[in-house]
Amino acid sequence: MLPSPETAKLPTQTKPPVVLLHGFIDNRSVFVLLRRNLAQHGRHQVESLNYSPLTCDIRTAAELLGRHIEGICERTGSKQVDVVGHSLGGLIARYYVQRLGGDLRVRTLVTLGTPHSGTRVVPLANAHPIVRQMRPGSPILEELARPAPGCRTHFVSFWSDLDHLMDPLETACIDHPDLLAQNVRVSGVGHLALPVHPAVATGIRQALDATRPGAAAVPQSDGMTVA
């Protein structure tokens, strides 16, 4: 039986490079298992980027991400990339896509436990300027709430009912009228485990392999609910 158009997958040779962007308290080593999972399923152009913990502004980090992506496209000959961002990494990537014209380059952006509407949790590094930008009502988050007509990137946001760094939990969902976004609830997975959990890795891969942004990119499965 031939697959339906909604479930058809991209041929391996047409899959764009994948860029992985870690969170505030991590580095690119957090993506070792995800890189392996993606490589086993035909994603051989995967780059994990490090950004300095001294980075004090999401805007600046987003500009640097944009330059990295331009370099990746130049090296690989690809016109677009897919991006997976954990926590703050997802917010940096979203700012690049939504405010710096990155929707031309980013086909799909997957976020994992990203405080899209801001989190009230106060981490140990609360005094850090970039942490303050993740609070509800910050100027950065107000920018991301502004209209974004014609944004071409497809967003998939994974959020967990056990993510103690997201307060409220639903802040890790994307709720914006101009963005094509799918929110995926994951049960029983903590914030730091999102990039390494096997079921989440499968969901990420399915999201990246979906051929049509409007199609159900991540099928519902045990422990996951698609919204």
mmCIF file of N, CA and C in Angstrom, residues 22 37 43 81 88 131 141 180 187 194:
data_model
loop_
_atom_site.group_PDB
_atom_site.id
_atom_site.type_symbol
_atom_site.label_atom_id
_atom_site.label_comp_id
_atom_site.label_asym_id
_atom_site.label_seq_id
_atom_site.Cartn_x
_atom_site.Cartn_y
_atom_site.Cartn_z
ATOM 1 N N HIS A 22 21.663 24.069 22.505
ATOM 2 C CA HIS A 22 21.456 23.661 23.894
ATOM 3 C C HIS A 22 20.851 24.783 24.734
ATOM 4 N N ASN A 37 20.691 9.170 17.244
ATOM 5 C CA ASN A 37 19.371 8.744 16.780
ATOM 6 C C ASN A 37 19.081 9.293 15.388
ATOM 7 N N ARG A 43 19.913 11.211 8.958
ATOM 8 C CA ARG A 43 20.297 12.615 9.124
ATOM 9 C C ARG A 43 21.799 12.672 9.417
ATOM 10 N N VAL A 81 17.677 24.853 6.778
ATOM 11 C CA VAL A 81 18.065 23.922 7.827
ATOM 12 C C VAL A 81 16.848 23.661 8.705
ATOM 13 N N LEU A 88 16.408 27.582 26.659
ATOM 14 C CA LEU A 88 16.800 28.881 26.113
ATOM 15 C C LEU A 88 17.182 28.784 24.640
ATOM 16 N N VAL A 131 18.696 35.386 31.801
ATOM 17 C CA VAL A 131 17.650 34.712 32.567
ATOM 18 C C VAL A 131 16.472 35.655 32.792
ATOM 19 N N LEU A 141 10.142 38.843 25.203
ATOM 20 C CA LEU A 141 8.925 38.055 25.011
ATOM 21 C C LEU A 141 7.800 38.916 24.441
ATOM 22 N N LEU A 180 2.552 28.857 12.484
ATOM 23 C CA LEU A 180 2.084 27.490 12.265
ATOM 24 C C LEU A 180 2.769 26.607 13.302
ATOM 25 N N SER A 187 4.567 13.150 28.844
ATOM 26 C CA SER A 187 4.273 12.823 30.240
ATOM 27 C C SER A 187 5.487 12.222 30.936
ATOM 28 N N LEU A 194 14.561 16.060 28.561
ATOM 29 C CA LEU A 194 13.903 16.189 27.258
ATOM 30 C C LEU A 194 14.851 15.932 26.073
#
